[in-house]
Coordinates of C-alpha atoms and ligand atoms in Angstrom, one line a residue:
X253 CA -15.5 10.6 7.3
X254 CA -12.5 12.1 9.4
X255 CA -13.3 14.2 12.4
X256 CA -14.9 17.5 12.9
X257 CA -11.8 19.2 15.2
X258 CA -12.9 22.3 16.1
X259 CA -10.4 25.0 17.9
X260 CA -11.2 27.0 21.1
X261 CA -9.3 28.9 23.4
X262 CA -9.2 27.5 26.6
X263 CA -10.9 30.8 28.3
X264 CA -14.2 30.1 26.3
X265 CA -16.9 28.8 28.4
X266 CA -16.9 25.1 28.2
X267 CA -20.0 23.2 27.3
X268 CA -21.7 19.9 28.3
X269 CA -19.5 17.3 27.4
X270 CA -19.1 13.1 28.2
X271 CA -15.6 13.5 28.2
X272 CA -12.8 16.5 29.3
X273 CA -9.2 15.5 28.6
X274 CA -6.1 16.8 30.0
X275 CA -2.7 16.3 29.8
X276 CA -0.5 16.3 32.4
X277 CA 3.8 15.7 33.1
X278 CA 5.2 13.5 36.4
X279 CA 4.3 15.6 38.9
X280 CA 2.1 18.2 38.1
X281 CA -1.8 18.1 39.4
X282 CA -3.6 20.6 35.9
X283 CA -6.4 22.4 37.5
X284 CA -10.0 21.9 36.1
X285 CA -11.5 24.5 35.1
X286 CA -15.7 25.5 35.1
X287 CA -16.0 23.6 38.2
X288 CA -15.1 20.0 37.1
X289 CA -15.0 17.9 39.8
X290 CA -13.5 14.0 40.2
X291 CA -12.8 11.8 43.3
X292 CA -9.6 12.4 45.5
X293 CA -8.5 9.0 44.8
X294 CA -8.4 9.6 40.9
X295 CA -6.0 12.3 41.8
X296 CA -4.1 10.0 43.8
X297 CA -3.9 7.5 41.4
X298 CA -2.7 9.6 38.4
X299 CA 1.3 9.8 38.3
X300 CA 1.6 11.3 35.0
X301 CA 3.7 8.7 34.0
X302 CA 4.2 8.2 30.1
X303 CA 1.1 6.6 28.6
X304 CA -0.9 6.3 32.4
X305 CA -4.9 6.8 31.5
X306 CA -6.7 7.4 34.5
X307 CA -10.8 7.5 33.2
X308 CA -13.2 9.1 36.2
X309 CA -16.5 10.2 36.9
X310 CA -17.0 13.7 37.2
X311 CA -18.9 14.7 40.2
X312 CA -20.0 18.1 39.1
X313 CA -19.6 20.8 36.4
X314 CA -20.4 20.3 32.5
X315 CA -18.1 17.3 32.3
X316 CA -19.3 13.9 32.6
X317 CA -16.3 12.0 32.7
X318 CA -12.7 13.0 32.7
X319 CA -9.8 11.7 31.1
X320 CA -6.2 12.2 32.7
X321 CA -3.3 11.4 30.7
X322 CA 0.3 11.5 31.4
X323 CA 3.0 12.5 29.6
X324 CA 5.8 11.4 31.3
X325 CA 9.1 13.4 32.8
X326 CA 8.7 16.8 32.1
X327 CA 12.1 16.9 30.9
X328 CA 11.8 14.9 27.9
X329 CA 8.6 16.6 26.7
X330 CA 8.5 16.9 23.3
X331 CA 6.4 17.5 20.3
X332 CA 5.8 13.7 19.2
X333 CA 4.5 13.0 22.8
X334 CA 1.6 15.4 22.7
X335 CA 0.8 14.1 19.1
X336 CA 0.7 10.5 20.7
X337 CA -1.4 11.6 23.8
X338 CA -4.0 13.5 21.2
X339 CA -4.2 10.3 19.4
X340 CA -4.8 8.1 22.7
X341 CA -7.3 10.5 23.7
X342 CA -9.6 10.3 20.3
X343 CA -8.7 6.4 20.5
X344 CA -10.4 6.7 24.3
X345 CA -13.3 8.5 23.1
X346 CA -13.9 5.8 20.5
X347 CA -13.2 3.1 22.4
X348 CA -15.9 4.2 24.9
X349 CA -18.4 5.3 22.0
X350 CA -18.3 8.5 23.1
X351 CA -19.8 11.0 20.3
X352 CA -18.0 14.3 21.3
X353 CA -15.1 14.9 23.6
X354 CA -12.8 18.0 24.4
X355 CA -9.3 18.4 24.8
X356 CA -7.4 20.8 27.0
X357 CA -3.7 22.0 26.5
X358 CA -2.8 24.0 29.4
X359 CA -0.6 27.3 29.2
X360 CA 2.1 25.9 30.9
X361 CA 2.0 22.7 28.7
X362 CA 2.0 24.8 25.8
X363 CA 4.9 26.7 25.8
X364 CA 7.0 23.7 27.2
X365 CA 6.6 21.5 23.9
X366 CA 8.8 24.2 22.2
X367 CA 6.4 26.5 21.0
X368 CA 2.4 27.4 21.2
X369 CA 2.2 26.7 17.2
X370 CA 4.4 23.6 18.0
X371 CA 1.8 22.1 20.9
X372 CA -1.1 23.0 18.5
X373 CA -0.1 21.5 15.4
X374 CA 1.0 18.2 17.1
X375 CA -2.1 18.1 18.9
X376 CA -4.1 18.8 16.0
X377 CA -2.4 16.3 13.7
X378 CA -2.8 13.5 16.4
X379 CA -6.0 13.6 16.9
X380 CA -7.4 14.0 13.1
X381 CA -4.9 11.3 12.6
X382 CA -5.5 8.8 15.3
X383 CA -9.3 8.6 14.6
X384 CA -7.8 7.5 11.0
X385 CA -9.3 4.6 9.9
X386 CA -10.1 2.4 6.7
X387 CA -13.4 1.8 5.9
X388 CA -13.8 2.0 2.3
X389 CA -13.6 -1.5 1.4
X390 CA -16.7 -2.5 4.0
X391 CA -20.1 -3.2 2.1
X392 CA -21.8 -1.7 5.4
X393 CA -19.1 0.8 7.1
X394 CA -19.1 0.3 11.0
X395 CA -20.4 3.7 12.4
X396 CA -18.0 5.6 14.1
X397 CA -19.0 7.5 17.1
X398 CA -16.7 10.1 17.3
X399 CA -18.0 12.7 15.6
X400 CA -16.7 16.2 17.5
X401 CA -13.5 17.0 19.3
X402 CA -12.8 20.3 20.8
X403 CA -9.3 21.4 20.8
X404 CA -8.7 24.2 23.8
X405 CA -5.7 25.7 24.3
X406 CA -4.1 29.2 25.8
X407 CA -3.3 31.4 22.6
X408 CA -3.9 32.7 19.4
X409 CA -0.3 30.8 18.6
X410 CA -1.7 27.8 19.9
X411 CA -4.7 28.3 17.4
X412 CA -2.6 28.9 14.3
X413 CA -0.7 25.9 15.3
X414 CA -3.5 23.9 15.4
X415 CA -5.4 24.9 12.2
X416 CA -2.1 23.5 10.3
X417 CA -2.3 20.5 12.5
X418 CA -5.5 19.6 11.0
X419 CA -4.3 20.0 7.8
X420 CA -1.2 18.4 7.9
X421 CA -2.8 15.6 9.5
X422 CA -6.1 15.4 7.0
X423 CA -3.5 15.2 4.4
X424 CA -1.8 12.2 6.1
X425 CA -5.0 10.2 5.9
X426 CA -5.6 11.1 2.6
X427 CA -1.7 9.1 1.9
X428 CA -3.3 6.8 3.8
X429 CA -6.5 6.0 1.9
X430 CA -4.6 5.8 -1.2
X431 CA -2.0 3.3 0.6
X432 CA -4.4 1.2 1.7
X433 CA -6.7 0.7 -1.4
X434 CA -6.0 -2.3 -2.5
X435 CA -4.0 -2.9 -5.8
X436 CA -7.5 -3.7 -7.9
X437 CA -8.9 -0.4 -6.7
X438 CA -5.8 1.4 -7.7
X439 CA -4.1 0.4 -10.3
X440 CA -1.7 3.2 -12.1
X441 CA -4.5 4.8 -14.3
X442 CA -5.9 5.4 -11.4
X443 CA -3.4 7.1 -9.0
X444 CA -3.1 9.4 -12.3
X445 CA -7.1 10.2 -12.3
X446 CA -6.5 11.2 -8.0
X447 CA -3.7 13.1 -9.0
X448 CA -5.7 15.0 -11.8
X449 CA -8.6 15.2 -8.9
X450 CA -6.3 16.7 -6.5
X451 CA -5.5 19.1 -9.3
X452 CA -8.9 20.4 -10.5
X453 CA -9.7 20.9 -7.2
X454 CA -6.8 23.5 -6.2
X455 CA -5.7 26.8 -7.6
X456 CA -2.4 26.5 -7.5
X457 CA -1.6 22.9 -8.2
X458 CA -1.1 21.7 -11.8
X459 CA -0.9 17.6 -13.3
X460 CA 0.0 16.5 -16.6
X461 CA 0.7 12.8 -16.9
X462 CA 2.6 11.0 -19.5
X463 CA 1.5 7.6 -20.8
X464 CA 3.2 5.2 -22.2
X465 CA 3.0 6.7 -25.7
X466 CA 4.5 10.2 -24.3
X467 CA 6.8 7.8 -22.0
X468 CA 8.1 5.9 -25.4
X469 CA 9.0 9.2 -26.3
X470 CA 10.9 10.3 -23.5
X471 CA 13.1 6.9 -23.9
X472 CA 11.9 5.7 -20.2
X473 CA 13.0 2.5 -20.9
X474 CA 13.1 1.6 -17.7
X475 CA 9.8 2.4 -16.8
X476 CA 8.1 0.3 -19.5
X477 CA 10.2 -2.0 -18.7
X478 CA 8.8 -3.0 -15.4
X479 CA 5.4 -2.5 -16.5
X480 CA 5.7 -4.8 -20.0
X481 CA 4.1 -8.1 -18.0
X482 CA 1.0 -6.1 -16.9
X483 CA -1.7 -5.5 -18.4
X484 CA -2.2 -2.3 -16.8
X485 CA -0.1 0.6 -18.4
X486 CA 2.3 2.6 -16.4
X487 CA 2.1 6.4 -15.8
X488 CA 4.5 9.0 -15.3
X489 CA 2.8 11.8 -12.8
X490 CA 4.0 15.0 -12.7
X491 CA 2.4 17.7 -10.5
X492 CA 3.7 21.1 -9.7
X493 CA 2.9 23.7 -7.0
X494 CA 3.3 27.2 -8.2
X495 CA 3.1 29.9 -5.2
X496 CA 1.4 32.9 -5.2
X497 CA 4.8 35.4 -5.4
X498 CA 7.8 34.9 -6.9
X499 CA 9.3 31.9 -6.0
X500 CA 12.1 31.1 -2.9
X501 CA 13.4 28.4 -5.1
X502 CA 12.3 24.9 -6.9
X503 CA 12.2 21.6 -5.0
X504 CA 11.6 18.4 -6.7
X505 CA 10.0 15.1 -5.1
X506 CA 10.2 12.0 -6.6
X507 CA 7.5 8.9 -5.3
X508 CA 7.6 5.1 -6.7
X509 CA 4.2 4.2 -7.0
X510 CA 3.9 0.4 -8.0
X511 CA 0.5 -0.2 -7.2
X512 CA 0.9 -3.8 -6.8
X513 CA 4.5 -5.6 -7.1
X514 CA 4.8 -9.7 -7.3
X515 CA 8.2 -9.5 -8.4
X516 CA 7.9 -10.0 -12.1
X517 CA 9.5 -13.3 -13.2
X518 CA 12.1 -13.2 -9.8
X519 CA 8.4 -13.9 -8.4
X520 CA 8.0 -13.4 -4.9
X521 CA 6.8 -15.7 -2.5
X522 CA 3.7 -16.3 -1.6
X523 CA 3.7 -15.4 2.3
X524 CA 2.7 -11.2 2.9
X525 CA 2.5 -11.0 -1.0
X526 CA -0.9 -9.1 -0.4
X527 CA 1.3 -6.1 1.3
X528 CA 2.9 -5.1 -2.1
X529 CA -0.5 -3.2 -2.5
X530 CA 1.7 -0.7 -0.2
X531 CA 4.5 -0.6 -2.8
X532 CA 3.0 2.8 -4.3
X533 CA 3.7 4.3 -0.6
X534 CA 6.3 6.6 -1.7
X535 CA 3.7 7.9 -4.2
X536 CA 1.4 8.2 -1.5
X537 CA 3.9 10.7 0.7
X538 CA 4.7 12.9 -2.7
X539 CA 0.3 13.2 -3.3
X540 CA -0.2 13.9 0.7
X541 CA 2.3 16.9 0.0
X542 CA 0.5 18.5 -2.9
X543 CA -2.8 17.9 -0.6
X544 CA -0.8 19.8 2.3
X545 CA 0.6 22.6 -0.5
X546 CA -2.6 23.2 -1.7
X547 CA -4.3 23.7 1.9
X548 CA -1.0 25.6 3.3
X549 CA 0.6 27.1 0.4
X550 CA 4.7 27.2 0.5
X551 CA 7.2 29.9 -1.2
X552 CA 8.6 27.2 -3.1
X553 CA 7.8 26.3 -6.2
X554 CA 7.3 22.2 -6.0
X555 CA 7.1 19.4 -8.0
X556 CA 6.0 15.7 -7.9
X557 CA 6.8 13.4 -10.0
X558 CA 5.5 10.0 -9.7
X559 CA 6.7 6.4 -11.7
X560 CA 3.2 4.0 -11.4
X561 CA 3.3 0.6 -12.2
X562 CA 2.8 -2.7 -11.6
X563 CA 5.3 -5.5 -11.4
X564 CA 3.8 -8.9 -12.4
X565 CA 4.9 -12.4 -14.8
X566 CA 3.6 -12.4 -18.1
X567 CA 4.2 -14.0 -21.9
X568 CA 5.6 -10.2 -22.2
X569 CA 7.4 -9.6 -19.1
X570 CA 11.0 -8.3 -18.7
X571 CA 12.9 -11.1 -17.8
X572 CA 16.4 -12.0 -15.9
X573 CA 19.0 -11.2 -18.3
X574 CA 17.5 -8.2 -20.6
X575 CA 19.2 -5.3 -21.1
X576 CA 17.2 -2.2 -21.2
X577 CA 17.9 1.4 -22.1
X578 CA 16.8 4.1 -19.7
X579 CA 16.1 7.9 -20.8
X580 CA 19.6 9.1 -20.0
X581 CA 20.8 6.5 -22.6
X582 CA 22.5 4.1 -19.5
X583 CA 22.3 0.4 -20.6
X584 CA 20.8 -1.5 -17.5
X585 CA 21.4 -5.4 -17.4
X586 CA 18.3 -6.5 -15.5
X587 CA 18.9 -9.5 -13.1
X588 CA 16.4 -9.6 -11.1
X589 CA 13.0 -8.1 -11.9
X590 CA 12.4 -7.7 -8.3
X591 CA 14.8 -5.0 -8.1
X592 CA 12.1 -2.7 -10.0
X593 CA 12.0 0.5 -7.7
X594 CA 15.2 1.6 -9.0
X595 CA 14.1 1.3 -12.2
X596 CA 11.2 3.2 -12.4
X597 CA 13.5 5.6 -10.0
X598 CA 15.8 6.1 -12.0
X599 CA 13.7 7.0 -15.3
X600 CA 12.0 9.7 -12.9
X601 CA 15.2 11.4 -11.8
X602 CA 16.3 11.6 -15.3
X603 CA 13.0 12.9 -16.0
X604 CA 13.0 15.4 -12.8
X605 CA 16.6 17.1 -14.1
X606 CA 16.1 17.5 -17.5
X607 CA 12.3 18.8 -17.4
X608 CA 12.4 20.7 -14.2
X609 CA 16.3 20.9 -13.3
X610 CA 15.5 21.4 -9.2
X611 CA 17.5 23.0 -7.0
X612 CA 17.2 19.8 -5.4
X613 CA 15.1 16.6 -5.5
X614 CA 14.2 13.9 -2.9
X615 CA 12.6 10.6 -3.6
X616 CA 10.9 8.3 -1.3
X617 CA 10.2 4.6 -2.3
X618 CA 9.4 1.2 -0.7
X619 CA 13.1 0.1 -2.0
X620 CA 14.5 -2.7 0.3
X621 CA 13.4 -5.6 2.7
X622 CA 16.7 -4.8 3.6
X623 CA 15.6 -1.7 5.7
X624 CA 13.0 -3.1 7.5
X625 CA 16.1 -5.7 9.0
X626 CA 18.3 -2.9 9.1
X627 CA 15.7 -0.4 11.1
X628 CA 12.8 -1.7 11.8
X629 CA 9.4 0.6 11.5
X630 CA 10.6 3.3 13.3
X631 CA 12.9 4.6 11.6
X632 CA 13.5 5.4 7.6
X633 CA 16.9 5.1 6.0
X634 CA 18.3 8.4 4.6
X635 CA 20.9 8.6 2.0
X636 CA 22.2 11.8 0.7
X637 CA 24.7 13.5 -1.6
X638 CA 25.0 16.6 1.0
X639 CA 25.4 16.8 4.6
X640 CA 23.5 19.8 4.7
X641 CA 20.6 18.1 3.3
X642 CA 20.9 15.2 5.0
X643 CA 20.6 17.4 7.9
X644 CA 17.9 19.3 7.1
X645 CA 15.9 16.2 6.8
X646 CA 17.0 14.1 10.0
X647 CA 15.8 18.0 11.6
X648 CA 12.9 18.1 10.0
X649 CA 12.2 14.2 11.0
X650 CA 12.9 14.8 14.2
X651 CA 10.2 17.5 14.1
X652 CA 7.4 15.7 12.7
X653 CA 8.5 12.3 14.4
X654 CA 8.8 10.7 11.4
X655 CA 12.7 9.3 12.2
X656 CA 15.4 9.1 9.5
X657 CA 18.4 7.2 10.2
X658 CA 21.6 8.0 7.9
X659 CA 22.8 5.1 5.9
X660 CA 26.4 4.8 4.1
X661 CA 26.5 5.2 -0.3
X662 CA 30.0 5.5 -0.8
X663 CA 32.0 5.5 -4.7
X664 CA 33.7 1.8 -4.2
X665 CA 29.2 0.8 -3.5
X666 CA 28.9 2.6 -7.0
X667 CA 31.3 0.5 -8.4
X668 CA 28.9 -3.1 -7.4
X669 CA 26.3 -1.8 -9.5
X670 CA 28.7 -2.1 -12.6
X671 CA 27.5 -5.0 -15.1
X672 CA 29.8 -7.0 -17.6
X673 CA 27.4 -7.1 -20.1
X674 CA 25.7 -3.3 -19.9
X675 CA 26.6 -0.5 -18.5
X676 CA 25.0 -1.2 -15.1
X677 CA 23.3 -3.8 -13.5
X678 CA 20.4 -3.8 -11.0
X679 CA 21.5 -6.0 -8.6
X680 CA 24.6 -6.3 -6.6
X681 CA 26.7 -9.7 -5.7
X682 CA 25.0 -11.3 -2.6
X683 CA 28.2 -11.7 -1.1
X684 CA 28.2 -7.5 -0.6
X685 CA 25.1 -7.2 1.7
X686 CA 24.5 -4.0 2.1
X687 CA 21.2 -4.5 0.1
X688 CA 19.6 -0.9 0.7
X689 CA 22.9 0.9 -0.4
X690 CA 22.9 -0.5 -3.4
X691 CA 19.4 0.1 -4.3
X692 CA 21.1 4.0 -3.7
X693 CA 24.3 3.3 -4.9
X694 CA 22.3 2.3 -8.4
X695 CA 20.0 5.2 -8.0
X696 CA 23.4 8.0 -8.0
X697 CA 24.7 8.2 -11.0
X698 CA 20.6 9.1 -12.6
X699 CA 20.6 11.8 -9.2
X700 CA 24.5 13.2 -11.5
X701 CA 25.8 16.4 -10.0
X702 CA 21.4 17.7 -9.0
X703 CA 21.9 17.4 -5.0
X704 CA 19.5 14.5 -3.8
X705 CA 18.5 12.3 -1.4
X706 CA 17.4 9.2 -1.4
X707 CA 14.4 7.7 1.6
X708 CA 13.8 3.8 1.5
X709 CA 10.4 3.8 3.4
X710 CA 9.8 0.0 3.8
X711 CA 9.6 -0.9 7.1
X712 CA 7.6 2.7 8.0
X713 CA 4.9 2.8 5.5
X714 CA 3.1 -0.1 6.9
X715 CA 3.9 -1.8 9.9
X716 CA 4.5 0.6 13.0
X717 CA 2.0 -0.3 15.1
X718 CA 3.9 1.3 18.3
X719 CA 3.3 4.8 16.6
X720 CA -0.3 5.7 18.4
X721 CA -1.5 7.7 15.4
X722 CA -1.3 5.8 12.9
X723 CA -4.2 4.6 14.7
X724 CA -4.4 0.9 13.4
X725 CA -3.0 -1.6 11.3
X726 CA -2.2 -0.3 7.5
X727 CA -0.3 2.2 5.7
X728 CA 1.2 4.8 8.0
X729 CA 1.0 8.0 5.6
X730 CA 4.8 8.5 6.3
X731 CA 6.8 11.2 4.5
X732 CA 4.0 14.0 4.3
X733 CA 4.4 15.8 7.1
X734 CA 8.0 15.3 6.7
X735 CA 8.2 16.6 3.6
X736 CA 5.7 19.8 4.1
X737 CA 8.3 20.5 7.3
X738 CA 10.7 20.4 5.1
X739 CA 9.6 22.5 2.2
X740 CA 8.6 25.2 4.8
X741 CA 11.5 25.2 6.8
X742 CA 13.5 25.9 3.5
Ligands
LIG976 N1 9.3 -3.1 -2.6 C1 10.2 -4.2 -2.6 C2 10.8 -3.8 -1.6 C3 10.0 -4.5 -0.3 C4 10.2 -5.7 0.2 C5 8.9 -3.3 1.1 C6 9.4 -6.2 1.6 C7 8.8 -4.1 2.0 C8 9.0 -5.2 2.1 C9 11.4 -4.3 -3.7 O1 10.7 -3.9 -5.1 C10 11.9 -5.4 -4.2 O2 11.3 -6.3 -4.1 N2 13.1 -5.3 -3.5 C11 13.8 -6.3 -3.0 C12 15.6 -5.7 -4.4 C13 16.2 -7.3 -4.1 C14 15.8 -8.5 -5.3 C15 17.8 -6.9 -4.9 C16 13.7 -6.9 -1.9 O3 14.5 -6.4 -0.8 O4 14.1 -8.2 -1.6
LIG977 MN1 10.3 -5.6 -5.8
LIG978 ZN1 8.8 -3.1 -4.9

């Protein structure tokens, strides 16, 4: 159950609350409203340093306790700091076993974080995302204490931003629920059912699902070859959002949806193999985007295409050395069955080019372990066919606190992916290194001359404990707010 986030004005009366939280930068002493008083010592000890928290019992006024939260130097203040601070507040309230709290954003703060809209949005996102906990697999879920959070801000613009932030935080949590679902609770068919459920509940979103027969008819040999070793059939999920008026353009987003990746015949080692339930995080991001589009809308026609499959070893599984024909006719020598993400994405890219013909397409995939080595858990790897698309994605990432780092993709790297036997091979020679670029280089010919970007989210989709708003272990919902911001700002 997500928290009930109420949005109010700082001029509204302050009702009784167990906790009143106030944010402040270094050197600032915010005014407490409605006669709330705390000991002088608490003010003395609170320096406003980044991540500093000072809890004090209130001696007067409608709040039982006050939490002062530091934001660091005023010149470093941005939306991400507010997002993280809001997440810290709700986590503290939960740790104190409180059922409600108030979070106030003073007028000066709302202005200095870009705009009042941006401040309201970031604080609401932080509060919603920071209180996320995955409990679906518990026979007796531990009851959550914090039920209600009142977010108080100075203006109508702040409130509008907060409404938007609440919807985006909710979409992020929706994606995280999908990521965290164990593979036996979320098969490719169940992922397709989730997409259909989303479309059924929405006026503007439609969903079409292709099963194996439909995929055979289209010649989706690569996607079919990956699911061949599993008794679960694969699916291609196609979501469409249509705006009320004339669409400003057509955008397509493609998600890798491996509901489990054991590696196939090129079997993975046992350690951490359980984490490969997260190999559908690209798909979760795309579904989360449509959750947000349903709630908030946008001016573009947006397509979401998900290639959903398992990758398991079996008597019928694809073998190293097998050659498979893709949807666009290119033949591929499979030298490592664990490099399966690029295979399912290749057919999805062809599908989008043929069926949608978008202005541009962006794929998201937990594609390579190498990107975790290169960038860790805070930056997703970015490959783009144009500097314009690259810069637009980096800027959107900066605004939502989901950072992207451009990595190289050059023509000589595409040569690495040529096969002696077939047209292409699915891995490069180990002596080349640059495993993440090789993955992108394999995809590039399938994107053809369509403007295209590839996001490798293997490091950021889970394991990012440093970001307060992630709120614990498991999926981060990375990509949802990034894609929505990108679509809206275009
Ligand atoms: N899903 C994995 C990538 C991955 C590995 C994500 C670890 C997060 C953590 C992908 O399908 C894969 O297995 N990639 C291989 C490619 C290799 C065989 C060229 C990898 O990165 O090892
Ligand atoms: Mn793999
Ligand atoms: Zn994989």
